[in-house]
Amino acid sequence: MYLVMQPAPAAAPEPAPTVTVTTTTTATATVTATRTLPPAAPPTPTPPATWTEVDAYMDTSDAAWALKEAPESFRAMAADFINNDTDGCGRMMWVTDIHPDGFVIGSQGGITCGGGAHYIWVDSGNGWEELFGMQDLLPCEDLERAGVPQDTHSLECVSNDEVYFY
């Protein structure tokens, strides 16, 4: 005995919806029209969110507010950071990547006094927070565990002693 596998017959297409319109023109006459609509087009899938590459150096609150690619809440946080120069050194931020899921990559520090670091900021739902502040490469696993979206334009990480763009 042999078993022969054959593909299942294709399912019949679903019939197009029918629309019935009833219009009453007088108390004794009723007109009914029936029309078949064409099948609806399948929905267009939404592409996944991706990083936007920017090169935004900001040392004034006006420059922070001009970063239109960033959410308003991030621009407000950046302007506040720049304006709260408590040590008289001047403050700056430089943004390189923005993700619509609430992540921003860049640097911040003092202008004339030195210092600063590379940062990943995240919108926590209660405002923007420093997810990572770094002066060296992070393990790729830490970025993945924290939910940082991949395919950035500027972020490198290390895994098994190898350096990768994240």
PDB file of C-alpha atoms in Angstrom:
ATOM      1  CA  MET A   1       0.000   0.000   0.000  1.00  0.00           C
ATOM      2  CA  TYR A   2       1.349   3.416  -0.942  1.00  0.00           C
ATOM      3  CA  LEU A   3       0.290   6.715   0.524  1.00  0.00           C
ATOM      4  CA  VAL A   4       0.435   9.552  -1.960  1.00  0.00           C
ATOM      5  CA  MET A   5       0.489  13.066  -0.499  1.00  0.00           C
ATOM      6  CA  GLN A   6      -1.268  15.681  -2.551  1.00  0.00           C
ATOM      7  CA  PRO A   7      -1.775  19.327  -1.732  1.00  0.00           C
ATOM      8  CA  ALA A   8      -5.174  20.173  -0.340  1.00  0.00           C
ATOM      9  CA  PRO A   9      -7.472  21.860  -2.815  1.00  0.00           C
ATOM     10  CA  ALA A  10      -7.352  25.636  -2.662  1.00  0.00           C
ATOM     11  CA  ALA A  11     -10.095  27.176  -0.603  1.00  0.00           C
ATOM     12  CA  ALA A  12     -12.764  28.914  -2.578  1.00  0.00           C
ATOM     13  CA  PRO A  13     -12.491  32.677  -2.356  1.00  0.00           C
ATOM     14  CA  GLU A  14     -14.899  34.267   0.043  1.00  0.00           C
ATOM     15  CA  PRO A  15     -17.833  35.862  -1.710  1.00  0.00           C
ATOM     16  CA  ALA A  16     -17.797  39.617  -1.928  1.00  0.00           C
ATOM     17  CA  PRO A  17     -20.132  41.363   0.502  1.00  0.00           C
ATOM     18  CA  THR A  18     -23.568  42.316  -0.732  1.00  0.00           C
ATOM     19  CA  VAL A  19     -25.105  45.662   0.079  1.00  0.00           C
ATOM     20  CA  THR A  20     -28.857  46.091   0.013  1.00  0.00           C
ATOM     21  CA  VAL A  21     -30.255  49.602  -0.085  1.00  0.00           C
ATOM     22  CA  THR A  22     -33.950  50.110   0.541  1.00  0.00           C
ATOM     23  CA  THR A  23     -35.555  53.413  -0.342  1.00  0.00           C
ATOM     24  CA  THR A  24     -39.215  54.208   0.191  1.00  0.00           C
ATOM     25  CA  THR A  25     -40.533  56.797  -2.240  1.00  0.00           C
ATOM     26  CA  THR A  26     -44.237  56.681  -1.363  1.00  0.00           C
ATOM     27  CA  ALA A  27     -46.408  54.929   1.137  1.00  0.00           C
ATOM     28  CA  THR A  28     -47.160  52.156  -1.391  1.00  0.00           C
ATOM     29  CA  ALA A  29     -43.947  51.832  -3.458  1.00  0.00           C
ATOM     30  CA  THR A  30     -40.609  50.497  -2.244  1.00  0.00           C
ATOM     31  CA  VAL A  31     -37.477  50.379  -4.397  1.00  0.00           C
ATOM     32  CA  THR A  32     -34.757  47.852  -3.533  1.00  0.00           C
ATOM     33  CA  ALA A  33     -31.318  47.830  -5.180  1.00  0.00           C
ATOM     34  CA  THR A  34     -28.625  45.204  -4.621  1.00  0.00           C
ATOM     35  CA  ARG A  35     -24.979  45.754  -5.503  1.00  0.00           C
ATOM     36  CA  THR A  36     -21.975  43.473  -4.972  1.00  0.00           C
ATOM     37  CA  LEU A  37     -18.849  45.250  -3.711  1.00  0.00           C
ATOM     38  CA  PRO A  38     -15.375  44.279  -4.925  1.00  0.00           C
ATOM     39  CA  PRO A  39     -13.207  42.396  -2.416  1.00  0.00           C
ATOM     40  CA  ALA A  40     -11.278  44.619  -0.027  1.00  0.00           C
ATOM     41  CA  ALA A  41      -7.533  44.944  -0.482  1.00  0.00           C
ATOM     42  CA  PRO A  42      -5.442  43.196   2.182  1.00  0.00           C
ATOM     43  CA  PRO A  43      -4.145  45.527   4.893  1.00  0.00           C
ATOM     44  CA  THR A  44      -0.703  47.011   4.389  1.00  0.00           C
ATOM     45  CA  PRO A  45       1.633  45.811   7.151  1.00  0.00           C
ATOM     46  CA  THR A  46       3.209  48.487   9.308  1.00  0.00           C
ATOM     47  CA  PRO A  47       6.988  48.467   8.908  1.00  0.00           C
ATOM     48  CA  PRO A  48       8.995  48.148  12.124  1.00  0.00           C
ATOM     49  CA  ALA A  49      10.188  51.358  13.746  1.00  0.00           C
ATOM     50  CA  THR A  50      13.769  52.265  12.872  1.00  0.00           C
ATOM     51  CA  TRP A  51      16.469  54.591  14.155  1.00  0.00           C
ATOM     52  CA  THR A  52      16.802  58.062  12.644  1.00  0.00           C
ATOM     53  CA  GLU A  53      20.387  59.210  12.241  1.00  0.00           C
ATOM     54  CA  VAL A  54      20.986  62.837  13.225  1.00  0.00           C
ATOM     55  CA  ASP A  55      24.025  65.000  13.948  1.00  0.00           C
ATOM     56  CA  ALA A  56      22.760  67.574  16.416  1.00  0.00           C
ATOM     57  CA  TYR A  57      25.207  69.540  18.564  1.00  0.00           C
ATOM     58  CA  MET A  58      23.275  71.579  21.123  1.00  0.00           C
ATOM     59  CA  ASP A  59      24.775  74.159  23.463  1.00  0.00           C
ATOM     60  CA  THR A  60      21.735  76.442  23.787  1.00  0.00           C
ATOM     61  CA  SER A  61      18.132  75.726  24.662  1.00  0.00           C
ATOM     62  CA  ASP A  62      17.152  77.088  21.217  1.00  0.00           C
ATOM     63  CA  ALA A  63      19.347  74.409  19.616  1.00  0.00           C
ATOM     64  CA  ALA A  64      17.670  71.743  21.773  1.00  0.00           C
ATOM     65  CA  TRP A  65      14.199  72.920  20.763  1.00  0.00           C
ATOM     66  CA  ALA A  66      15.273  72.920  17.082  1.00  0.00           C
ATOM     67  CA  LEU A  67      15.861  69.139  17.147  1.00  0.00           C
ATOM     68  CA  LYS A  68      12.512  68.376  15.476  1.00  0.00           C
ATOM     69  CA  GLU A  69      13.323  64.663  15.010  1.00  0.00           C
ATOM     70  CA  ALA A  70      13.194  64.194  18.791  1.00  0.00           C
ATOM     71  CA  PRO A  71       9.996  64.084  20.852  1.00  0.00           C
ATOM     72  CA  GLU A  72       9.029  67.338  22.534  1.00  0.00           C
ATOM     73  CA  SER A  73       9.619  65.776  25.957  1.00  0.00           C
ATOM     74  CA  PHE A  74      13.238  64.961  25.042  1.00  0.00           C
ATOM     75  CA  ARG A  75      13.820  68.466  23.681  1.00  0.00           C
ATOM     76  CA  ALA A  76      12.507  69.891  26.968  1.00  0.00           C
ATOM     77  CA  MET A  77      14.866  67.652  28.971  1.00  0.00           C
ATOM     78  CA  ALA A  78      17.824  68.638  26.766  1.00  0.00           C
ATOM     79  CA  ALA A  79      17.038  72.353  27.062  1.00  0.00           C
ATOM     80  CA  ASP A  80      16.745  71.981  30.843  1.00  0.00           C
ATOM     81  CA  PHE A  81      20.123  70.191  31.031  1.00  0.00           C
ATOM     82  CA  ILE A  82      21.824  72.891  28.948  1.00  0.00           C
ATOM     83  CA  ASN A  83      20.243  75.741  30.944  1.00  0.00           C
ATOM     84  CA  ASN A  84      21.150  74.301  34.383  1.00  0.00           C
ATOM     85  CA  ASP A  85      24.838  75.140  34.142  1.00  0.00           C
ATOM     86  CA  THR A  86      25.679  75.179  37.860  1.00  0.00           C
ATOM     87  CA  ASP A  87      29.483  75.099  37.489  1.00  0.00           C
ATOM     88  CA  GLY A  88      29.890  77.856  34.887  1.00  0.00           C
ATOM     89  CA  CYS A  89      31.494  75.558  32.305  1.00  0.00           C
ATOM     90  CA  GLY A  90      28.700  75.626  29.760  1.00  0.00           C
ATOM     91  CA  ARG A  91      26.790  72.477  28.939  1.00  0.00           C
ATOM     92  CA  MET A  92      26.288  70.647  25.687  1.00  0.00           C
ATOM     93  CA  MET A  93      24.505  67.642  24.259  1.00  0.00           C
ATOM     94  CA  TRP A  94      25.179  65.918  20.972  1.00  0.00           C
ATOM     95  CA  VAL A  95      22.509  63.577  19.598  1.00  0.00           C
ATOM     96  CA  THR A  96      23.342  60.955  16.959  1.00  0.00           C
ATOM     97  CA  ASP A  97      20.385  58.524  16.896  1.00  0.00           C
ATOM     98  CA  ILE A  98      16.677  58.747  17.750  1.00  0.00           C
ATOM     99  CA  HIS A  99      14.253  55.813  17.911  1.00  0.00           C
ATOM    100  CA  PRO A 100      10.460  56.286  17.971  1.00  0.00           C
ATOM    101  CA  ASP A 101      10.127  53.658  20.724  1.00  0.00           C
ATOM    102  CA  GLY A 102      11.627  56.182  23.171  1.00  0.00           C
ATOM    103  CA  PHE A 103      15.406  55.869  22.865  1.00  0.00           C
ATOM    104  CA  VAL A 104      18.027  58.530  22.069  1.00  0.00           C
ATOM    105  CA  ILE A 105      21.798  58.041  21.713  1.00  0.00           C
ATOM    106  CA  GLY A 106      24.335  60.828  22.118  1.00  0.00           C
ATOM    107  CA  SER A 107      26.738  62.564  24.473  1.00  0.00           C
ATOM    108  CA  GLN A 108      26.577  65.252  27.112  1.00  0.00           C
ATOM    109  CA  GLY A 109      29.146  67.153  29.092  1.00  0.00           C
ATOM    110  CA  GLY A 110      30.806  70.439  29.926  1.00  0.00           C
ATOM    111  CA  ILE A 111      32.073  72.752  27.199  1.00  0.00           C
ATOM    112  CA  THR A 112      35.047  74.507  28.837  1.00  0.00           C
ATOM    113  CA  CYS A 113      35.727  72.331  31.896  1.00  0.00           C
ATOM    114  CA  GLY A 114      35.921  69.010  30.098  1.00  0.00           C
ATOM    115  CA  GLY A 115      34.222  65.844  31.156  1.00  0.00           C
ATOM    116  CA  GLY A 116      31.275  64.097  29.625  1.00  0.00           C
ATOM    117  CA  ALA A 117      30.237  60.701  28.418  1.00  0.00           C
ATOM    118  CA  HIS A 118      28.262  58.832  25.804  1.00  0.00           C
ATOM    119  CA  TYR A 119      24.648  58.158  26.803  1.00  0.00           C
ATOM    120  CA  ILE A 120      21.569  56.197  25.909  1.00  0.00           C
ATOM    121  CA  TRP A 121      18.467  57.950  27.190  1.00  0.00           C
ATOM    122  CA  VAL A 122      15.097  56.239  27.479  1.00  0.00           C
ATOM    123  CA  ASP A 123      11.582  57.596  27.899  1.00  0.00           C
ATOM    124  CA  SER A 124      10.528  55.732  31.038  1.00  0.00           C
ATOM    125  CA  GLY A 125       6.945  56.975  30.911  1.00  0.00           C
ATOM    126  CA  ASN A 126       7.790  59.399  33.731  1.00  0.00           C
ATOM    127  CA  GLY A 127      10.253  61.451  31.707  1.00  0.00           C
ATOM    128  CA  TRP A 128      13.616  60.846  30.091  1.00  0.00           C
ATOM    129  CA  GLU A 129      16.277  58.992  32.068  1.00  0.00           C
ATOM    130  CA  GLU A 130      19.859  57.953  31.480  1.00  0.00           C
ATOM    131  CA  LEU A 131      19.629  54.248  30.658  1.00  0.00           C
ATOM    132  CA  PHE A 132      23.410  53.943  30.197  1.00  0.00           C
ATOM    133  CA  GLY A 133      26.226  56.442  30.697  1.00  0.00           C
ATOM    134  CA  MET A 134      29.452  55.094  29.268  1.00  0.00           C
ATOM    135  CA  GLN A 135      33.034  55.882  28.463  1.00  0.00           C
ATOM    136  CA  ASP A 136      33.769  52.394  27.150  1.00  0.00           C
ATOM    137  CA  LEU A 137      31.926  49.799  25.084  1.00  0.00           C
ATOM    138  CA  LEU A 138      29.055  47.973  26.756  1.00  0.00           C
ATOM    139  CA  PRO A 139      28.460  44.249  26.419  1.00  0.00           C
ATOM    140  CA  CYS A 140      25.942  43.666  23.614  1.00  0.00           C
ATOM    141  CA  GLU A 141      23.987  41.460  26.019  1.00  0.00           C
ATOM    142  CA  ASP A 142      23.404  44.439  28.364  1.00  0.00           C
ATOM    143  CA  LEU A 143      21.906  46.467  25.521  1.00  0.00           C
ATOM    144  CA  GLU A 144      19.729  43.564  24.467  1.00  0.00           C
ATOM    145  CA  ARG A 145      18.568  42.900  28.040  1.00  0.00           C
ATOM    146  CA  ALA A 146      17.643  46.586  28.443  1.00  0.00           C
ATOM    147  CA  GLY A 147      15.488  46.440  25.292  1.00  0.00           C
ATOM    148  CA  VAL A 148      17.562  48.881  23.236  1.00  0.00           C
ATOM    149  CA  PRO A 149      16.485  48.445  19.586  1.00  0.00           C
ATOM    150  CA  GLN A 150      19.231  47.215  17.253  1.00  0.00           C
ATOM    151  CA  ASP A 151      20.516  48.646  13.956  1.00  0.00           C
ATOM    152  CA  THR A 152      21.752  51.958  15.349  1.00  0.00           C
ATOM    153  CA  HIS A 153      23.995  54.203  13.290  1.00  0.00           C
ATOM    154  CA  SER A 154      26.544  54.992  15.977  1.00  0.00           C
ATOM    155  CA  LEU A 155      26.483  52.495  18.843  1.00  0.00           C
ATOM    156  CA  GLU A 156      29.103  49.784  19.183  1.00  0.00           C
ATOM    157  CA  CYS A 157      29.173  46.973  21.731  1.00  0.00           C
ATOM    158  CA  VAL A 158      31.399  44.046  22.629  1.00  0.00           C
ATOM    159  CA  SER A 159      30.595  40.332  22.655  1.00  0.00           C
ATOM    160  CA  ASN A 160      33.110  37.468  22.964  1.00  0.00           C
ATOM    161  CA  ASP A 161      35.974  39.992  22.700  1.00  0.00           C
ATOM    162  CA  GLU A 162      34.683  41.207  19.313  1.00  0.00           C
ATOM    163  CA  VAL A 163      33.322  44.712  18.598  1.00  0.00           C
ATOM    164  CA  TYR A 164      30.014  44.997  16.740  1.00  0.00           C
ATOM    165  CA  PHE A 165      27.740  47.773  15.592  1.00  0.00           C
ATOM    166  CA  TYR A 166      24.599  47.326  17.613  1.00  0.00           C
TER     167      TYR A 166
END
